[in-house]
CSV table of C-alpha atoms in Angstrom, one decimal:
chain,number,residue,atom,x,y,z
A,5,MET,CA,65.4,90.7,88.0
A,6,ALA,CA,66.3,90.8,91.7
A,7,ARG,CA,69.4,92.3,93.1
A,8,TYR,CA,70.2,90.5,96.4
A,9,GLY,CA,71.9,92.7,98.9
A,10,MET,CA,72.9,93.0,102.5
A,11,LEU,CA,73.2,95.5,105.3
A,12,ILE,CA,75.7,95.0,108.1
A,13,ASP,CA,75.1,97.4,110.9
A,14,LEU,CA,78.3,97.8,112.8
A,15,THR,CA,76.5,99.6,115.7
A,16,LEU,CA,74.7,96.3,116.4
A,17,CYS,CA,77.7,94.0,115.6
A,18,ALA,CA,79.2,92.4,118.7
A,19,GLN,CA,82.2,91.0,116.7
A,20,CYS,CA,81.4,87.6,118.0
A,21,SER,CA,82.3,85.7,114.8
A,22,ALA,CA,79.0,83.8,114.8
A,23,CYS,CA,78.6,84.7,111.1
A,24,THR,CA,82.0,83.2,110.3
A,25,VAL,CA,81.3,80.0,112.2
A,26,ALA,CA,77.8,79.6,110.7
A,27,CYS,CA,79.2,79.9,107.2
A,28,GLU,CA,81.9,77.4,108.0
A,29,ALA,CA,79.4,75.0,109.6
A,30,LEU,CA,76.9,75.2,106.8
A,31,TYR,CA,79.3,74.6,104.0
A,32,GLY,CA,81.7,72.3,105.8
A,33,LEU,CA,84.6,74.6,105.3
A,34,PRO,CA,88.0,74.1,107.1
A,35,ALA,CA,88.8,76.7,109.7
A,36,GLY,CA,90.0,79.9,108.2
A,37,GLU,CA,88.2,79.4,104.9
A,38,SER,CA,84.8,80.8,105.8
A,39,GLY,CA,83.0,83.1,103.4
A,40,VAL,CA,83.0,85.8,106.1
A,41,HIS,CA,86.1,87.1,107.9
A,42,LEU,CA,86.3,89.6,110.8
A,43,ARG,CA,88.9,92.2,110.0
A,44,SER,CA,90.2,95.0,112.2
A,45,PHE,CA,91.5,98.4,111.1
A,46,GLU,CA,92.9,101.4,112.9
A,47,THR,CA,91.6,104.5,111.2
A,48,GLY,CA,92.0,108.2,111.5
A,49,ARG,CA,94.9,110.3,112.8
A,50,PHE,CA,95.9,111.0,116.4
A,51,PRO,CA,94.0,112.1,118.5
A,52,ALA,CA,90.9,111.1,116.5
A,53,VAL,CA,91.7,107.5,116.1
A,54,GLN,CA,89.4,104.5,116.3
A,55,ARG,CA,89.6,100.7,115.8
A,56,ILE,CA,87.0,99.3,113.6
A,57,THR,CA,86.3,95.7,113.2
A,58,LEU,CA,84.1,94.7,110.3
A,59,PRO,CA,82.9,91.4,108.9
A,60,VAL,CA,84.2,91.2,105.3
A,61,GLN,CA,82.8,88.9,102.6
A,62,CYS,CA,82.1,88.9,98.9
A,63,MET,CA,80.4,92.3,98.1
A,64,HIS,CA,78.5,90.8,95.1
A,65,CYS,CA,79.5,93.8,93.0
A,66,GLN,CA,77.4,94.7,90.0
A,67,GLU,CA,80.7,95.6,88.2
A,68,PRO,CA,82.9,92.8,89.7
A,69,PRO,CA,86.7,93.1,89.0
A,70,CYS,CA,87.0,89.3,89.7
A,71,VAL,CA,84.6,88.5,86.8
A,72,GLN,CA,86.5,90.8,84.5
A,73,VAL,CA,89.9,89.1,85.1
A,74,CYS,CA,88.8,85.5,85.4
A,75,PRO,CA,90.4,83.8,82.3
A,76,THR,CA,87.9,80.8,82.3
A,77,GLY,CA,84.6,82.5,83.1
A,78,ALA,CA,84.5,80.3,86.3
A,79,THR,CA,83.3,83.3,88.2
A,80,TYR,CA,80.4,85.2,86.8
A,81,ARG,CA,77.6,87.6,87.7
A,82,ASP,CA,74.2,85.9,87.8
A,83,PRO,CA,71.7,88.4,86.3
A,84,ALA,CA,68.7,86.7,88.0
A,85,THR,CA,69.9,87.5,91.5
A,86,GLY,CA,72.6,90.1,90.8
A,87,THR,CA,75.1,88.0,92.8
A,88,VAL,CA,78.6,86.9,91.8
A,89,GLN,CA,78.8,83.1,91.6
A,90,MET,CA,81.5,80.4,91.1
A,91,ASP,CA,81.5,77.5,88.7
A,92,TYR,CA,83.9,75.2,90.5
A,93,GLU,CA,84.1,72.9,87.5
A,94,ARG,CA,85.7,75.7,85.4
A,95,CYS,CA,88.0,77.2,88.0
A,96,VAL,CA,91.7,76.4,87.3
A,97,GLY,CA,93.0,78.0,90.5
A,98,CYS,CA,95.1,80.7,88.9
A,99,ARG,CA,94.1,83.1,91.7
A,100,TYR,CA,94.0,86.2,89.4
A,101,CYS,CA,90.6,87.0,91.0
A,102,MET,CA,92.2,87.0,94.4
A,103,THR,CA,94.7,89.7,93.4
A,104,ALA,CA,91.9,91.7,91.6
A,105,CYS,CA,89.3,91.8,94.5
A,106,PRO,CA,89.7,95.1,96.2
A,107,TYR,CA,87.9,93.7,99.3
A,108,GLY,CA,90.2,90.7,99.8
A,109,ALA,CA,87.0,88.6,99.9
A,110,ARG,CA,88.3,85.5,98.1
A,111,GLN,CA,90.3,82.6,99.6
A,112,PHE,CA,92.1,79.7,98.0
A,113,ASP,CA,90.7,76.3,98.9
A,114,GLU,CA,93.9,74.3,99.0
A,115,ALA,CA,92.1,70.9,99.0
A,116,GLN,CA,90.0,71.6,95.9
A,117,GLY,CA,92.6,73.9,94.2
A,118,THR,CA,89.8,76.4,93.5
A,119,VAL,CA,88.9,79.8,94.8
A,120,ALA,CA,86.1,80.1,97.3
A,121,LYS,CA,84.0,82.9,98.6
A,122,CYS,CA,80.6,83.9,100.0
A,123,VAL,CA,77.8,83.0,97.5
A,124,PHE,CA,75.0,84.8,99.4
A,125,CYS,CA,73.6,81.4,100.3
A,126,THR,CA,71.5,81.5,97.1
A,127,SER,CA,70.4,77.9,97.6
A,128,ARG,CA,68.9,78.7,101.0
A,129,VAL,CA,67.4,81.9,99.7
A,130,GLU,CA,65.6,80.0,97.0
A,131,GLN,CA,64.0,77.9,99.7
A,132,GLY,CA,62.7,81.0,101.4
A,133,LEU,CA,65.5,80.9,104.1
A,134,GLN,CA,67.9,83.7,105.1
A,135,PRO,CA,71.6,83.4,104.5
A,136,ALA,CA,73.3,81.5,107.3
A,137,CYS,CA,75.2,84.6,108.6
A,138,VAL,CA,72.0,86.6,108.8
A,139,GLU,CA,70.1,83.9,110.6
A,140,THR,CA,72.7,83.3,113.2
A,141,CYS,CA,73.6,87.0,114.0
A,142,ILE,CA,72.9,87.5,117.6
A,143,GLY,CA,72.6,91.3,117.4
A,144,GLN,CA,70.5,91.2,114.3
A,145,ALA,CA,73.2,93.4,112.7
A,146,ARG,CA,72.5,91.8,109.3
A,147,LEU,CA,69.6,92.3,107.0
A,148,PHE,CA,69.2,90.5,103.7
A,149,GLY,CA,66.8,91.2,100.8
A,150,ASN,CA,66.2,92.7,97.4
A,151,LEU,CA,68.0,95.9,96.6
A,152,GLY,CA,66.1,96.0,93.4
A,153,ASP,CA,62.9,96.8,95.3
A,154,PRO,CA,63.1,100.2,96.9
A,155,THR,CA,60.3,99.2,99.4
A,156,SER,CA,62.1,96.1,100.7
A,157,GLU,CA,63.2,96.1,104.3
A,158,VAL,CA,66.9,96.1,103.4
A,159,SER,CA,66.5,98.9,100.9
A,160,ARG,CA,64.6,101.1,103.4
A,161,ALA,CA,67.1,100.3,106.2
A,162,ILE,CA,70.1,101.3,103.9
A,163,ALA,CA,68.4,104.6,103.2
A,164,GLU,CA,67.3,105.3,106.7
A,165,ARG,CA,70.5,104.3,108.5
A,166,LYS,CA,72.7,106.0,105.8
A,167,ALA,CA,74.5,102.8,105.1
A,168,VAL,CA,77.5,102.9,102.7
A,169,PRO,CA,79.4,100.4,100.6
A,170,LEU,CA,83.2,100.0,100.8
A,171,HIS,CA,85.3,101.8,98.2
A,172,PRO,CA,82.4,103.2,96.2
A,173,GLU,CA,84.9,105.3,94.2
A,174,LEU,CA,86.1,102.1,92.4
A,175,GLY,CA,82.8,101.9,90.6
A,176,THR,CA,82.4,98.2,91.6
A,177,GLN,CA,78.8,98.9,92.9
A,178,PRO,CA,78.9,96.5,95.9
A,179,SER,CA,75.7,95.0,97.2
A,180,VAL,CA,76.9,94.9,100.8
A,181,PHE,CA,76.3,98.1,102.8
A,182,TYR,CA,77.7,99.0,106.2
A,183,VAL,CA,76.4,101.3,108.9
A,184,PHE,CA,79.4,102.7,110.7
B,27,MET,CA,110.2,85.2,99.1
B,28,PRO,CA,111.0,88.0,101.6
B,29,ASP,CA,107.9,88.7,103.7
B,30,ALA,CA,107.1,92.3,103.1
B,31,GLN,CA,106.0,92.8,106.7
B,32,GLY,CA,102.7,91.1,106.0
B,33,LEU,CA,101.5,94.1,103.9
B,34,ALA,CA,102.1,92.8,100.4
B,35,GLN,CA,99.9,90.3,98.5
B,36,SER,CA,100.9,86.7,99.0
B,37,THR,CA,98.6,85.3,96.4
B,38,TRP,CA,101.2,85.1,93.7
B,39,GLY,CA,104.8,84.1,94.6
B,40,TRP,CA,107.9,82.6,93.2
B,41,PRO,CA,106.5,80.6,90.3
B,42,VAL,CA,104.8,83.8,88.9
B,43,ILE,CA,108.0,85.9,89.5
B,44,VAL,CA,110.2,83.3,87.7
B,45,TYR,CA,107.6,82.9,84.9
B,46,LEU,CA,107.5,86.7,84.3
B,47,PHE,CA,111.3,86.7,84.1
B,48,LEU,CA,111.6,83.7,81.8
B,49,ALA,CA,108.8,84.9,79.5
B,50,GLY,CA,110.5,88.3,79.4
B,51,VAL,CA,114.0,87.0,78.6
B,52,GLY,CA,112.6,84.6,76.0
B,53,ALA,CA,110.5,87.2,74.3
B,54,GLY,CA,113.4,89.7,74.5
B,55,ALA,CA,115.9,87.2,73.0
B,56,CYS,CA,113.5,86.7,70.1
B,57,LEU,CA,113.1,90.5,69.5
B,58,PHE,CA,116.9,90.9,69.7
B,59,ALA,CA,117.5,88.1,67.2
B,60,TRP,CA,115.1,89.7,64.7
B,61,TRP,CA,116.8,93.1,65.1
B,62,ALA,CA,120.3,91.7,65.0
B,63,GLU,CA,119.5,89.8,61.8
B,64,ARG,CA,118.3,93.0,60.1
B,65,ARG,CA,121.5,94.7,61.2
B,66,GLN,CA,123.6,91.9,59.7
B,67,GLY,CA,124.8,90.9,63.1
B,68,PRO,CA,127.0,87.8,63.7
B,69,GLU,CA,125.1,84.6,62.9
B,70,SER,CA,125.9,83.0,66.2
B,71,LEU,CA,124.2,85.8,68.0
B,72,VAL,CA,121.1,85.7,65.9
B,73,THR,CA,120.9,81.9,66.2
B,74,ALA,CA,121.4,82.1,70.0
B,75,GLY,CA,118.5,84.6,70.4
B,76,ARG,CA,116.2,82.6,68.1
B,77,ARG,CA,116.8,79.3,69.9
B,78,LEU,CA,116.6,80.7,73.4
B,79,ALA,CA,113.1,82.1,72.8
B,80,ALA,CA,110.9,79.0,72.8
B,81,PRO,CA,112.6,76.9,75.6
B,82,LEU,CA,112.7,79.9,78.0
B,83,VAL,CA,109.0,80.9,77.4
B,84,ALA,CA,107.9,77.2,77.5
B,85,ALA,CA,109.8,76.7,80.8
B,86,GLY,CA,108.1,79.7,82.3
B,87,THR,CA,104.7,78.6,81.0
B,88,LEU,CA,105.2,75.2,82.6
B,89,LEU,CA,105.9,76.8,85.9
B,90,LEU,CA,102.6,78.7,85.6
B,91,VAL,CA,100.8,75.5,84.9
B,92,PHE,CA,102.3,73.9,88.0
B,93,ASP,CA,101.3,76.9,90.0
B,94,LEU,CA,97.7,76.4,89.2
B,95,GLY,CA,95.4,74.7,91.7
B,96,ALA,CA,92.6,72.7,90.1
B,97,GLY,CA,94.1,73.2,86.6
B,98,ARG,CA,97.0,71.0,87.7
B,99,MET,CA,94.7,68.3,89.0
B,100,HIS,CA,92.3,68.4,86.0
B,101,PRO,CA,94.5,69.4,83.0
B,102,LEU,CA,91.6,69.5,80.6
B,103,ARG,CA,90.3,72.5,82.4
B,104,ILE,CA,93.3,74.5,81.2
B,105,LEU,CA,91.5,74.7,77.8
B,106,GLY,CA,89.0,77.0,79.6
B,107,LEU,CA,91.8,79.6,79.8
B,108,TYR,CA,91.2,80.4,76.1
B,109,SER,CA,87.5,81.2,76.7
B,110,HIS,CA,87.2,84.7,78.3
B,111,PRO,CA,88.7,87.4,76.1
B,112,ALA,CA,87.8,90.2,78.5
B,113,SER,CA,90.5,88.8,80.8
B,114,VAL,CA,94.1,89.8,80.2
B,115,MET,CA,95.1,86.3,81.2
B,116,THR,CA,93.0,84.9,78.4
B,117,LEU,CA,94.6,87.3,75.9
B,118,GLY,CA,98.0,86.3,77.4
B,119,THR,CA,97.2,82.6,77.0
B,120,TRP,CA,96.4,83.1,73.3
B,121,ILE,CA,99.5,85.3,72.7
B,122,LEU,CA,101.8,82.8,74.6
B,123,SER,CA,100.3,79.8,72.6
B,124,ILE,CA,100.7,81.4,69.3
B,125,PHE,CA,104.2,82.7,70.2
B,126,LEU,CA,105.3,79.2,71.3
B,127,VAL,CA,104.3,77.7,67.9
B,128,LEU,CA,105.9,80.5,65.9
B,129,SER,CA,109.1,80.5,67.9
B,130,VAL,CA,109.6,76.7,67.9
B,131,VAL,CA,109.4,76.8,64.0
B,132,ASP,CA,111.5,80.0,63.9
B,133,GLY,CA,114.2,78.7,66.2
B,134,TYR,CA,114.2,75.0,65.4
B,135,GLY,CA,112.5,74.6,62.1
B,136,PRO,CA,115.8,74.8,60.1
B,137,LEU,CA,117.2,71.9,62.2
B,138,ALA,CA,114.2,69.7,61.0
B,139,GLY,CA,114.6,70.9,57.4
B,140,LEU,CA,111.7,73.4,57.7
B,141,ARG,CA,112.3,76.7,55.9
B,142,PRO,CA,109.7,79.1,57.1
B,143,PRO,CA,108.9,82.0,54.8
B,144,ARG,CA,110.7,85.3,55.3
B,145,TRP,CA,107.8,87.0,57.1
B,146,TRP,CA,107.8,84.3,59.7
B,147,ALA,CA,110.6,85.8,61.8
B,148,GLY,CA,108.9,89.2,61.8
B,149,LEU,CA,105.6,87.7,62.9
B,150,THR,CA,107.3,85.8,65.7
B,151,ALA,CA,109.0,89.0,66.8
B,152,LEU,CA,105.6,90.8,66.8
B,153,PHE,CA,104.2,88.1,69.1
B,154,ALA,CA,107.4,88.3,71.2
B,155,LEU,CA,106.5,92.0,71.8
B,156,GLY,CA,103.0,90.8,72.7
B,157,VAL,CA,104.4,88.4,75.3
B,158,ALA,CA,106.6,91.0,76.9
B,159,LEU,CA,103.8,93.6,76.9
B,160,TYR,CA,101.0,91.5,78.2
B,161,THR,CA,103.1,90.4,81.3
B,162,GLY,CA,103.0,94.0,82.4
B,163,VAL,CA,99.4,94.5,81.4
B,164,LEU,CA,98.4,91.4,83.4
B,165,LEU,CA,99.5,93.2,86.6
B,166,GLY,CA,98.8,96.7,85.3
B,167,VAL,CA,95.0,96.3,85.2
B,168,VAL,CA,94.8,95.2,88.8
B,169,GLN,CA,93.1,98.2,90.4
B,170,ALA,CA,93.1,96.6,93.9
B,171,ILE,CA,97.0,96.8,94.0
B,172,PRO,CA,97.9,100.4,93.2
B,173,PHE,CA,101.6,99.7,92.8
B,174,TRP,CA,100.8,97.5,89.8
B,175,ASN,CA,98.0,99.7,88.5
B,176,ASN,CA,100.4,101.9,86.5
B,177,ALA,CA,100.6,102.2,82.8
B,178,LEU,CA,104.4,102.5,83.0
B,179,LEU,CA,104.6,98.8,84.1
B,180,PRO,CA,104.2,97.2,80.7
B,181,VAL,CA,106.7,99.7,79.3
B,182,LEU,CA,109.2,98.9,82.1
B,183,PHE,CA,108.7,95.1,81.5
B,184,VAL,CA,109.2,95.5,77.7
B,185,LEU,CA,112.5,97.5,78.2
B,186,SER,CA,113.7,95.1,80.8
B,187,ALA,CA,112.8,92.1,78.6
B,188,ALA,CA,114.6,93.5,75.6
B,189,SER,CA,117.7,94.2,77.7
B,190,ALA,CA,117.7,90.8,79.4
B,191,GLY,CA,116.9,89.0,76.2
B,192,MET,CA,119.8,90.7,74.5
B,193,SER,CA,122.1,89.7,77.4
B,194,ALA,CA,120.9,86.1,77.3
B,195,ALA,CA,121.6,85.9,73.6
B,196,SER,CA,125.1,87.5,74.0
B,197,LEU,CA,126.0,85.3,76.9
B,198,THR,CA,124.9,82.1,75.0
B,199,ALA,CA,126.8,83.2,71.9
B,200,LEU,CA,129.9,83.9,73.9
B,201,LEU,CA,129.8,80.5,75.5
B,202,VAL,CA,129.0,78.6,72.3
B,203,GLU,CA,131.7,80.5,70.3
B,204,ARG,CA,134.2,80.4,73.2
B,205,GLY,CA,134.3,84.2,73.3
B,206,ARG,CA,134.8,84.8,69.6
B,207,VAL,CA,131.7,86.9,69.0
B,208,GLU,CA,131.7,90.5,67.7
B,209,LEU,CA,129.3,92.3,70.0
B,210,GLU,CA,130.7,95.8,69.4
B,211,GLY,CA,127.9,96.7,66.9
B,212,PHE,CA,125.3,96.3,69.5
B,213,ARG,CA,126.8,98.4,72.2
B,214,ASP,CA,124.7,101.5,71.4
B,215,LEU,CA,121.5,99.5,71.6
B,216,HIS,CA,122.6,98.0,74.9
B,217,ARG,CA,123.4,101.4,76.3
B,218,ALA,CA,120.1,102.9,75.1
B,219,LEU,CA,118.1,100.1,76.7
B,220,LEU,CA,120.0,100.5,80.0
B,221,VAL,CA,119.3,104.3,80.1
B,222,ALA,CA,115.7,103.9,79.0
B,223,GLU,CA,115.0,101.2,81.6
B,224,ALA,CA,116.6,103.2,84.4
B,225,ALA,CA,114.6,106.3,83.4
B,226,VAL,CA,111.3,104.4,83.3
B,227,LEU,CA,112.1,102.6,86.5
B,228,ALA,CA,112.7,106.0,88.2
B,229,LEU,CA,109.4,107.4,86.8
B,230,TYR,CA,107.5,104.3,87.9
B,231,LEU,CA,108.8,104.5,91.4
B,232,TYR,CA,108.3,108.3,91.5
B,233,PHE,CA,104.6,107.8,90.7
B,234,ALA,CA,104.3,105.1,93.3
B,235,ALA,CA,105.9,107.4,95.9
B,236,HIS,CA,103.3,110.0,95.0
B,237,GLY,CA,100.4,107.6,94.6
B,238,PRO,CA,97.7,106.3,96.9
B,239,GLU,CA,98.6,105.0,100.4
B,240,ALA,CA,99.1,101.4,99.3
B,241,ALA,CA,101.4,102.5,96.4
B,242,ARG,CA,103.4,104.6,98.9
B,243,LEU,CA,103.8,101.5,101.1
B,244,SER,CA,104.9,99.5,98.1
B,245,TYR,CA,107.5,102.1,97.4
B,246,ARG,CA,108.8,102.0,101.0
B,247,LEU,CA,109.0,98.2,100.9
B,248,VAL,CA,111.1,98.4,97.7
B,249,VAL,CA,113.6,101.2,98.8
B,250,ALA,CA,113.8,100.6,102.5
B,251,GLY,CA,112.0,97.5,103.6
B,252,PRO,CA,112.7,93.8,103.4
B,253,LEU,CA,112.9,94.0,99.6
B,254,ALA,CA,115.6,96.8,99.7
B,255,PRO,CA,118.6,94.4,99.1
B,256,ALA,CA,116.9,93.1,96.0
B,257,PHE,CA,116.4,96.6,94.8
B,258,TRP,CA,119.7,98.3,95.7
B,259,LEU,CA,122.0,95.4,95.1
B,260,GLY,CA,120.1,93.3,92.6
B,261,LEU,CA,118.2,95.7,90.3
B,262,VAL,CA,120.0,99.0,90.8
B,263,GLY,CA,123.5,97.6,91.5
B,264,ALA,CA,123.8,94.5,89.4
B,265,GLY,CA,121.1,95.3,86.8
B,266,LEU,CA,121.8,98.9,86.0
B,267,ALA,CA,124.7,100.7,87.8
B,268,LEU,CA,127.5,98.1,87.2
B,269,PRO,CA,126.6,97.5,83.5
B,270,ALA,CA,126.5,101.3,83.1
B,271,LEU,CA,129.9,101.6,84.8
B,272,PHE,CA,131.4,98.9,82.5
B,273,GLU,CA,130.0,100.8,79.5
B,274,LEU,CA,131.5,104.1,80.7
B,275,LEU,CA,134.9,102.6,81.3
B,276,ALA,CA,134.8,100.7,78.1
B,277,ALA,CA,134.6,103.9,76.2
B,278,PRO,CA,137.8,104.0,74.2
B,279,ARG,CA,141.1,104.3,76.1
B,280,LEU,CA,140.9,103.7,79.8
B,281,TRP,CA,139.9,100.1,80.4
B,282,ALA,CA,138.7,99.3,76.9
B,283,ARG,CA,141.2,96.5,76.4
B,284,VAL,CA,140.2,94.8,79.6
B,285,LEU,CA,136.4,95.4,79.5
B,286,THR,CA,135.9,94.2,75.9
B,287,ARG,CA,137.3,90.7,76.8
B,288,PRO,CA,134.7,87.9,76.6
B,289,ALA,CA,134.8,87.2,80.3
B,290,TRP,CA,133.8,90.8,81.1
B,291,LEU,CA,131.2,90.9,78.4
B,292,GLY,CA,129.7,87.7,79.8
B,293,LEU,CA,129.8,89.0,83.3
B,294,GLU,CA,128.0,92.2,82.3
B,295,ALA,CA,125.3,90.1,80.5
B,296,GLY,CA,124.9,88.0,83.6
B,297,LEU,CA,124.5,91.1,85.8
B,298,VAL,CA,121.7,92.4,83.5
B,299,LEU,CA,119.9,89.1,83.9
B,300,VAL,CA,120.1,89.3,87.7
B,301,GLY,CA,118.6,92.7,87.4
B,302,GLY,CA,115.7,91.4,85.3
B,303,LEU,CA,114.9,88.8,87.8
B,304,CYS,CA,115.0,91.2,90.7
B,305,LEU,CA,112.7,93.7,88.9
B,306,ARG,CA,110.0,91.0,88.7
B,307,LEU,CA,110.6,89.9,92.3
B,308,LEU,CA,110.2,93.5,93.4
B,309,VAL,CA,107.1,94.3,91.5
B,310,VAL,CA,105.3,91.2,92.4
B,311,GLY,CA,106.6,91.0,96.0
B,312,ALA,CA,105.9,94.6,96.9
B,313,GLY,CA,102.3,94.6,95.6
B,314,VAL,CA,100.3,96.0,98.5
B,315,PRO,CA,96.5,95.7,98.2
B,316,MET,CA,94.6,98.9,99.0
B,317,ARG,CA,93.2,99.0,102.5
B,318,LEU,CA,89.5,98.3,103.1
B,319,LEU,CA,89.0,101.4,105.2
């Protein structure tokens, strides 16, 4: 039982959008429907304010709210990889999952009438490749691996660099960790 | 749909708002018919409520189906909606389906010579309560949108559904009977529902105003943002304050002779319905997702 996970080190991220483009190119997605989006936030209170830009994608939660609300079971957690996957044949496009995702990581694919999101490139990973966004990242801000193995590179980096998930208080147990 | 300054969710729009309204009114009309029959209310009123239920809920359900993506392109997939009981939407699909069957027989069976057993109306009313409740639970369980994630929401939707359903039945009976319907016996219920809805609405908004950041933003959008006209004029004005004013003035003496005329009663019922639609517009339209950071 693996649990795929990712580290995104914002101190190494150049905000170049290569990850967004690589994802779109690999899956032939229309512009704006990539599995990864760069989003900017102003945080803090004057005078201690900062602007943070972070790549946002499916967090592959271990307790995913989208899976809970999906009325058809089209979105599900794959126990073999610990990832959240989509069965596009079952999705009716009700978009309940989009309202339920606290990370805004899901998009509606107008052409197919289904909801799309990052799938952690599981088909590439099975071939021994890295996810497209990880491979293309110029600053090597992304690390991908098995969170289930505490000795894996990604697990060690998360511990050493004190990486944190987004909204841990929701109990969703995301598998994407950020270094701020 | 007024754009709530780009802050509110835009995943669900008009079709969902109108569905929530129609399902609420239809379910409320059924509940009211059941109650009016037990109170020996006028037959025209009971019949109006019973016959409104199925078409209104069915029309709303059709809207939902047309709002689907792939489900509209591949209708067979819609059967999948029955398959995941952990989802409130699956529960709702079951409740809606059973209610539609029950309410068609309840409202239209007698026209086809069907005489359902006595318990049928009670069971239909029970599922009507289920329809009204689940619409609030559907939004209520969404943790990502704090304005929705409030246990008072299903209560608010049920009260509003009862009020709007009662008004729809009264309005229909008034039109069918050309104003000759005795509604006096239901004034107390109407007033109680108005007061209860206003109280729960105030509590609901009070908690939003004291909730997480996203809920506070929702509250601001409702009372002072682009949605404010729908709140102050539609929900508070038309839906609650004006009907309450009519009720106050209709207390014996002052204006009673004027305000108990069918045209006024019909107008009041219409205003309550406007309020019911505005409530759903506001709740859906002001749903601000929590910030990522």
